[in-house]
Coordinates of C-alpha atoms in Angstrom, one line a residue:
M29 CA 147.1 21.2 -98.4
T30 CA 148.2 18.2 -96.4
S31 CA 145.3 16.2 -94.9
I32 CA 145.0 15.9 -91.2
G33 CA 145.5 12.2 -90.6
G34 CA 144.3 10.6 -93.8
A35 CA 140.8 10.7 -95.1
A36 CA 140.0 13.8 -93.2
S37 CA 137.2 14.9 -95.5
S38 CA 135.0 11.9 -94.8
G39 CA 132.5 11.5 -92.1
M40 CA 130.7 14.0 -89.8
V41 CA 133.4 16.7 -90.0
D42 CA 135.5 17.7 -93.0
W43 CA 138.7 18.3 -91.0
N44 CA 140.8 19.6 -93.9
L45 CA 138.1 22.2 -94.5
A46 CA 138.1 23.2 -90.9
V47 CA 141.8 23.9 -91.1
A48 CA 141.5 25.8 -94.3
T49 CA 138.6 27.9 -93.0
A50 CA 140.3 28.7 -89.7
T51 CA 143.5 29.6 -91.5
R52 CA 141.7 31.9 -93.9
L53 CA 139.7 33.6 -91.2
V54 CA 142.4 33.8 -88.5
R55 CA 143.2 37.4 -87.5
P56 CA 146.6 38.7 -88.4
G57 CA 149.0 38.8 -85.5
P58 CA 150.7 42.0 -84.2
E59 CA 153.1 43.7 -86.6
V60 CA 156.7 42.6 -86.0
S61 CA 159.7 42.6 -88.3
R62 CA 161.3 39.3 -89.3
D63 CA 164.2 39.9 -87.0
E64 CA 161.8 40.6 -84.1
A65 CA 159.9 37.5 -84.8
R66 CA 163.0 35.3 -84.8
A67 CA 164.1 36.9 -81.5
V68 CA 160.7 36.3 -79.9
V69 CA 160.8 32.6 -81.0
A70 CA 164.3 32.1 -79.7
E71 CA 163.5 33.8 -76.4
L72 CA 160.4 31.7 -75.8
R73 CA 162.4 28.6 -76.4
R74 CA 165.0 29.7 -73.9
H75 CA 162.4 30.6 -71.3
A76 CA 160.6 27.3 -71.8
K77 CA 163.9 25.4 -71.2
A78 CA 164.8 27.5 -68.2
S79 CA 161.3 27.0 -66.8
E80 CA 161.8 23.3 -66.5
E81 CA 164.3 23.7 -63.7
H82 CA 162.3 26.4 -61.9
V83 CA 159.1 24.3 -62.0
R84 CA 160.8 21.0 -61.0
G85 CA 162.5 22.7 -58.1
F86 CA 159.3 24.4 -56.8
T87 CA 156.9 21.4 -57.3
R88 CA 159.4 18.6 -56.5
M89 CA 158.0 16.8 -59.5
G90 CA 159.9 15.0 -62.2
T91 CA 163.5 14.4 -63.0
D92 CA 165.8 15.2 -65.9
D93 CA 164.6 12.2 -67.9
T94 CA 160.8 12.9 -67.6
H95 CA 160.8 15.9 -69.9
D96 CA 161.0 14.2 -73.2
T97 CA 158.2 16.2 -74.8
P98 CA 159.1 18.8 -77.4
I99 CA 158.6 22.6 -77.1
L100 CA 157.0 24.0 -80.3
V101 CA 156.7 27.8 -80.8
V102 CA 153.8 28.2 -83.3
D103 CA 151.7 30.8 -85.0
R104 CA 147.9 30.9 -85.0
P105 CA 147.5 28.5 -88.0
G106 CA 150.0 26.1 -86.4
W107 CA 147.9 26.1 -83.2
V108 CA 144.8 25.4 -85.3
R109 CA 146.4 22.4 -87.1
A110 CA 147.6 20.9 -83.8
N111 CA 144.2 21.2 -82.2
V112 CA 142.3 19.8 -85.2
A113 CA 144.6 16.8 -85.1
G114 CA 143.9 16.4 -81.4
F115 CA 140.1 16.8 -81.9
R116 CA 140.0 14.4 -84.7
E117 CA 141.7 11.7 -82.6
I118 CA 139.7 12.2 -79.4
L119 CA 136.3 12.6 -81.2
K120 CA 136.7 9.7 -83.6
P121 CA 134.6 7.1 -81.6
L122 CA 131.7 9.5 -81.2
L123 CA 131.7 10.8 -84.8
D124 CA 132.0 7.2 -86.1
K125 CA 128.9 6.3 -84.1
M126 CA 127.0 9.3 -85.3
Q127 CA 128.0 8.6 -88.9
E128 CA 126.7 5.1 -88.7
R129 CA 123.4 6.3 -87.3
R130 CA 123.1 8.9 -90.0
G131 CA 124.1 6.4 -92.7
S132 CA 121.1 4.3 -91.9
T133 CA 118.6 7.1 -92.5
P134 CA 117.1 7.9 -95.9
G135 CA 119.4 10.3 -97.8
G136 CA 122.0 9.9 -95.1
A137 CA 124.9 9.6 -97.5
V138 CA 124.0 12.9 -99.2
L139 CA 123.5 14.6 -95.8
G140 CA 126.9 13.2 -94.7
A141 CA 128.7 14.8 -97.6
V142 CA 127.0 18.2 -97.2
G143 CA 126.9 18.1 -93.4
G144 CA 130.6 17.3 -93.1
K145 CA 131.6 20.3 -95.1
V146 CA 129.1 22.6 -93.3
T147 CA 130.5 21.4 -89.9
G148 CA 134.0 21.8 -91.2
V149 CA 133.4 25.4 -92.1
E150 CA 131.7 26.2 -88.8
L151 CA 134.4 24.4 -86.7
G152 CA 137.0 26.4 -88.6
M153 CA 135.2 29.6 -87.6
L154 CA 135.3 28.6 -84.0
L155 CA 139.0 27.7 -84.1
S156 CA 139.9 30.9 -85.8
F157 CA 138.2 32.8 -82.9
L158 CA 140.0 30.7 -80.3
S159 CA 143.4 30.8 -82.1
S160 CA 143.9 34.5 -81.3
R161 CA 143.2 34.0 -77.5
V162 CA 145.4 31.0 -76.5
L163 CA 148.9 31.9 -75.2
G164 CA 150.1 28.3 -74.7
Q165 CA 148.9 24.8 -74.4
Y166 CA 150.1 21.3 -73.6
E167 CA 148.6 19.2 -76.4
T168 CA 148.5 15.5 -75.6
F169 CA 146.0 13.7 -77.8
A170 CA 147.2 14.4 -81.4
P171 CA 149.2 11.5 -83.0
A172 CA 152.9 12.3 -83.6
T173 CA 153.8 13.5 -87.1
R174 CA 156.8 15.2 -88.6
E175 CA 155.1 18.5 -88.3
L176 CA 153.8 17.7 -84.8
P177 CA 156.4 15.7 -83.0
A178 CA 155.7 14.2 -79.6
G179 CA 157.6 12.7 -76.7
A180 CA 159.3 9.4 -77.2
N181 CA 157.3 7.8 -74.4
G182 CA 153.9 8.7 -75.8
G183 CA 153.8 12.2 -74.4
G184 CA 152.4 15.3 -76.1
R185 CA 154.0 18.6 -77.0
L186 CA 154.1 22.1 -75.4
L187 CA 152.7 24.8 -77.8
L188 CA 153.6 28.4 -77.3
V189 CA 151.6 30.8 -79.6
A190 CA 154.1 33.5 -80.2
P191 CA 151.9 36.2 -81.9
N192 CA 149.3 36.0 -79.1
I193 CA 152.0 36.3 -76.4
V194 CA 153.3 39.4 -78.1
H195 CA 149.8 40.8 -78.6
V196 CA 148.9 40.4 -74.9
E197 CA 152.2 41.8 -73.6
R198 CA 151.6 44.9 -75.7
E199 CA 148.0 45.2 -74.7
L200 CA 148.9 45.0 -71.0
D201 CA 151.9 47.3 -71.4
V202 CA 154.2 45.0 -69.3
E203 CA 157.8 44.2 -69.6
P204 CA 158.0 41.7 -72.6
H205 CA 160.8 39.5 -71.3
D206 CA 159.2 39.1 -67.9
F207 CA 155.8 38.3 -69.5
R208 CA 157.2 35.7 -71.8
L209 CA 159.0 33.9 -68.9
W210 CA 155.8 34.2 -66.8
V211 CA 153.7 32.5 -69.5
C212 CA 156.3 29.8 -69.9
L213 CA 156.2 29.0 -66.2
H214 CA 152.5 28.3 -66.4
E215 CA 152.7 26.2 -69.5
E216 CA 155.8 24.3 -68.3
T217 CA 153.8 23.3 -65.2
H218 CA 151.3 21.5 -67.4
R219 CA 154.2 19.8 -69.2
T220 CA 155.6 18.7 -65.9
Q221 CA 152.2 17.4 -64.7
F222 CA 151.8 15.1 -67.7
S223 CA 155.5 14.1 -68.0
A224 CA 156.0 13.4 -64.3
V225 CA 152.6 11.6 -63.8
P226 CA 152.6 8.8 -66.4
W227 CA 149.0 7.7 -65.8
L228 CA 147.5 11.2 -66.2
R229 CA 147.1 11.3 -70.0
D230 CA 145.5 7.8 -70.2
H231 CA 143.2 8.7 -67.3
L232 CA 142.0 11.9 -68.9
E233 CA 141.5 10.2 -72.3
G234 CA 139.5 7.4 -70.6
E235 CA 137.2 9.8 -68.9
I236 CA 136.7 11.8 -72.1
Q237 CA 135.9 8.6 -74.0
S238 CA 133.5 7.5 -71.3
F239 CA 131.8 10.9 -71.5
L240 CA 131.5 10.6 -75.3
G241 CA 130.4 7.0 -75.2
E242 CA 127.4 8.0 -73.1
T243 CA 126.4 10.6 -75.7
D244 CA 123.2 9.7 -77.3
V245 CA 122.4 12.7 -79.4
D246 CA 120.9 13.0 -82.8
P247 CA 123.6 13.9 -85.4
M248 CA 121.6 16.9 -86.6
T249 CA 121.2 18.2 -83.1
F250 CA 125.0 17.9 -82.6
L251 CA 125.6 19.8 -85.9
E252 CA 123.0 22.4 -84.8
R253 CA 124.9 23.2 -81.6
I254 CA 128.1 23.7 -83.6
R255 CA 126.1 26.0 -86.0
E256 CA 124.8 28.0 -83.1
A257 CA 128.3 28.6 -81.8
A258 CA 129.4 29.7 -85.3
Q259 CA 126.5 32.0 -85.7
S260 CA 127.3 33.7 -82.5
L261 CA 130.8 34.2 -83.8
A262 CA 129.4 35.7 -87.0
G263 CA 126.9 37.9 -85.1
G264 CA 124.1 35.9 -86.8
R265 CA 122.0 35.3 -83.7
P266 CA 119.0 37.6 -83.1
E267 CA 119.3 40.0 -80.2
G268 CA 118.8 38.3 -76.9
E269 CA 118.6 34.7 -78.3
E270 CA 121.8 33.6 -76.6
E271 CA 119.9 33.2 -73.4
D272 CA 117.1 31.0 -74.9
D273 CA 118.9 27.8 -73.9
G274 CA 119.3 28.9 -70.3
G275 CA 122.9 29.9 -70.8
R276 CA 124.1 26.3 -71.1
S277 CA 127.4 25.5 -72.9
L278 CA 127.8 23.0 -75.7
V279 CA 129.1 20.4 -73.3
E280 CA 126.1 20.7 -71.0
L281 CA 123.6 20.4 -73.8
V282 CA 124.5 16.8 -74.5
Q283 CA 124.6 15.4 -70.9
T284 CA 123.0 12.3 -69.6
P285 CA 123.0 11.5 -65.8
A286 CA 126.0 9.3 -66.3
Q287 CA 127.8 12.1 -68.2
R288 CA 127.1 14.6 -65.4
E289 CA 129.1 12.3 -63.1
I290 CA 131.9 12.0 -65.5
L291 CA 131.9 15.8 -66.2
A292 CA 132.1 16.4 -62.5
R293 CA 135.3 14.3 -62.3
L294 CA 136.7 16.0 -65.4
T295 CA 135.9 19.4 -64.0
A296 CA 137.7 18.6 -60.8
V297 CA 140.8 17.3 -62.6
M298 CA 140.9 20.4 -64.9
S299 CA 140.5 22.7 -61.9
L300 CA 143.4 20.9 -60.2
L301 CA 145.7 21.2 -63.3
E302 CA 144.9 24.8 -64.0
G303 CA 145.0 25.9 -60.4
H304 CA 148.3 24.1 -59.8
A305 CA 149.8 25.9 -62.8
D306 CA 148.6 29.3 -61.5
F307 CA 149.9 28.4 -58.0
V308 CA 153.3 27.4 -59.4
M309 CA 153.5 30.5 -61.6
D310 CA 152.9 32.7 -58.6
G311 CA 155.2 30.7 -56.4
V312 CA 158.2 30.8 -58.8
G313 CA 157.4 34.2 -60.3
P314 CA 158.8 36.5 -57.5
E315 CA 162.2 34.7 -57.7
V316 CA 162.7 35.0 -61.4
V317 CA 160.2 37.6 -62.8
S318 CA 160.9 41.0 -61.3
S319 CA 157.6 42.6 -62.4
V320 CA 155.4 39.6 -61.6
A321 CA 153.0 41.5 -59.3
E322 CA 152.2 44.0 -62.1
I323 CA 151.8 41.3 -64.7
R324 CA 149.5 39.2 -62.4
E325 CA 147.3 42.1 -61.5
K326 CA 146.9 43.3 -65.1
F327 CA 146.4 39.7 -66.5
Q328 CA 143.7 38.9 -63.8
Q329 CA 141.8 42.1 -64.8
R330 CA 142.0 41.1 -68.5
R331 CA 140.8 37.5 -67.7
A332 CA 137.8 38.8 -65.6
K333 CA 136.7 41.5 -67.9
G334 CA 136.6 39.7 -71.2
A335 CA 136.0 41.7 -74.3
S336 CA 132.8 42.4 -76.1
R337 CA 129.2 41.3 -75.7
L338 CA 129.9 38.8 -78.5
D339 CA 132.9 37.5 -76.7
I340 CA 130.9 37.0 -73.5
A341 CA 128.2 35.1 -75.4
L342 CA 130.7 32.8 -77.0
R343 CA 132.6 32.2 -73.8
K344 CA 129.4 31.0 -72.2
L345 CA 128.4 28.8 -75.2
L346 CA 131.8 27.2 -75.4
G347 CA 132.1 26.7 -71.7
L348 CA 135.0 29.1 -71.4
D349 CA 133.5 30.9 -68.3
A350 CA 133.7 27.5 -66.6
K351 CA 137.4 27.4 -67.4
L352 CA 138.0 30.8 -65.8
K353 CA 136.3 29.5 -62.6
Q354 CA 138.5 26.5 -62.7
Y355 CA 141.6 28.7 -62.5
R356 CA 140.2 30.4 -59.4
D357 CA 138.8 27.3 -57.6
G358 CA 141.8 25.1 -58.4
E359 CA 144.3 27.7 -57.2
R360 CA 142.5 28.1 -53.9
F361 CA 142.5 24.3 -53.5
V362 CA 146.2 23.9 -54.1
R363 CA 147.1 26.8 -51.9
A364 CA 144.9 25.5 -49.0
V365 CA 146.3 22.0 -49.2
V366 CA 150.0 23.2 -49.4
D367 CA 149.3 25.4 -46.4
Q368 CA 148.0 22.4 -44.5
V369 CA 150.3 19.6 -45.4
G370 CA 153.2 21.2 -47.4
M371 CA 154.3 20.5 -51.0
D372 CA 155.1 16.9 -50.5
G373 CA 151.8 16.3 -48.8
F374 CA 150.0 18.0 -51.7
N375 CA 151.9 15.8 -54.2
R376 CA 150.0 12.8 -52.9
V377 CA 147.4 14.1 -55.3
W378 CA 149.4 12.5 -58.2
T379 CA 149.6 9.0 -56.7
S380 CA 146.7 7.5 -58.6
P381 CA 143.3 8.5 -60.0
N382 CA 141.9 7.6 -56.6
T383 CA 143.8 10.4 -54.9
L384 CA 142.6 13.1 -57.3
P385 CA 140.2 15.5 -55.7
T386 CA 136.5 15.3 -56.3
K387 CA 134.5 18.4 -57.4
T388 CA 133.3 18.8 -53.9
E389 CA 136.8 18.5 -52.5
I390 CA 138.0 21.2 -54.8
A391 CA 135.6 23.5 -52.9
K392 CA 136.5 22.0 -49.6
P393 CA 140.2 21.2 -49.5
A394 CA 140.1 20.0 -45.9
D395 CA 137.9 17.1 -47.0
W396 CA 140.6 16.0 -49.5
V397 CA 143.3 16.2 -46.8
A398 CA 141.2 14.2 -44.4
R399 CA 140.4 11.5 -47.0
V400 CA 143.9 11.1 -48.5
H401 CA 146.1 11.8 -45.6
R402 CA 144.1 10.0 -42.8
K403 CA 143.6 7.0 -45.1
A404 CA 147.4 6.9 -45.8
E405 CA 148.3 7.2 -42.1
S406 CA 145.8 4.8 -40.8

């Protein structure tokens, strides 16, 4: 198997083993014939391309030359490989720091070899779980490779996970062609956000690195949190134990006061990005997706309800419940601002990091309007 970015088996996480484990454990996708699979892939590519014009026209963001990022239709293992490459890049400074700390302890080298493999297996288990749930993603952090091309100007790539899209459209019993276009509209909005706002990627990466730079956690504690998540996935936690940590997510368990401030800013940005994508999807949808009302209603019910008790526990541990809240809060913010100042007035949000909403402003859109618009007009 090709390694993920060189010496992937060294350090705190055996990245190759994570990919191998996730690929081995990933659930099989829905049954489709080879011809059906080819048709789905071709249609998703067409819809993604068509979504560019729809999203640009509605949002008034970007031009023909801003969309230089590739569209990749992938299966579940392909999504895993892309995300491992992204994780490895963004987590490298933190893991290098933790590796140095562990290397200075007695027996650290032995623990490093064993711990890296254990963590690789457990990370693979988590990724196999998530790989069957993601419909699409704009991946921006992984380095460009032949298997994972990126935009010529340092952008990322749009991933559409074909088997998951087919699975959900069947589960919801909605019109497949409409559902595929509807998904592409949401994901194309993310592609537009990053391609039309050149500073956004670097800003997000800087915030994440600042968050990780503030992390002062013992390596074994970090590994234990990964282990807890994997044990939840495997059903290995004793009954009721998932509430012993107060219901906190993995991210919350490593916070310092400085990290809480950074996380508040990151939460606000992610709420904006996800809410904006939902708002655009609903705004464009009625014009181009005839069954959008049915799709939206059924999909919202699916989002809210989740699946099993195990799924609920994992969502809490991984912070996925917070992501669902981001969709709701962010969409309300975008809708309220557009209602007050129009689309062009809302688009001032993309001017610079200083015009991004705070976490408080996400909940109180009028405060953002007052700060950004009054300041600009004074």
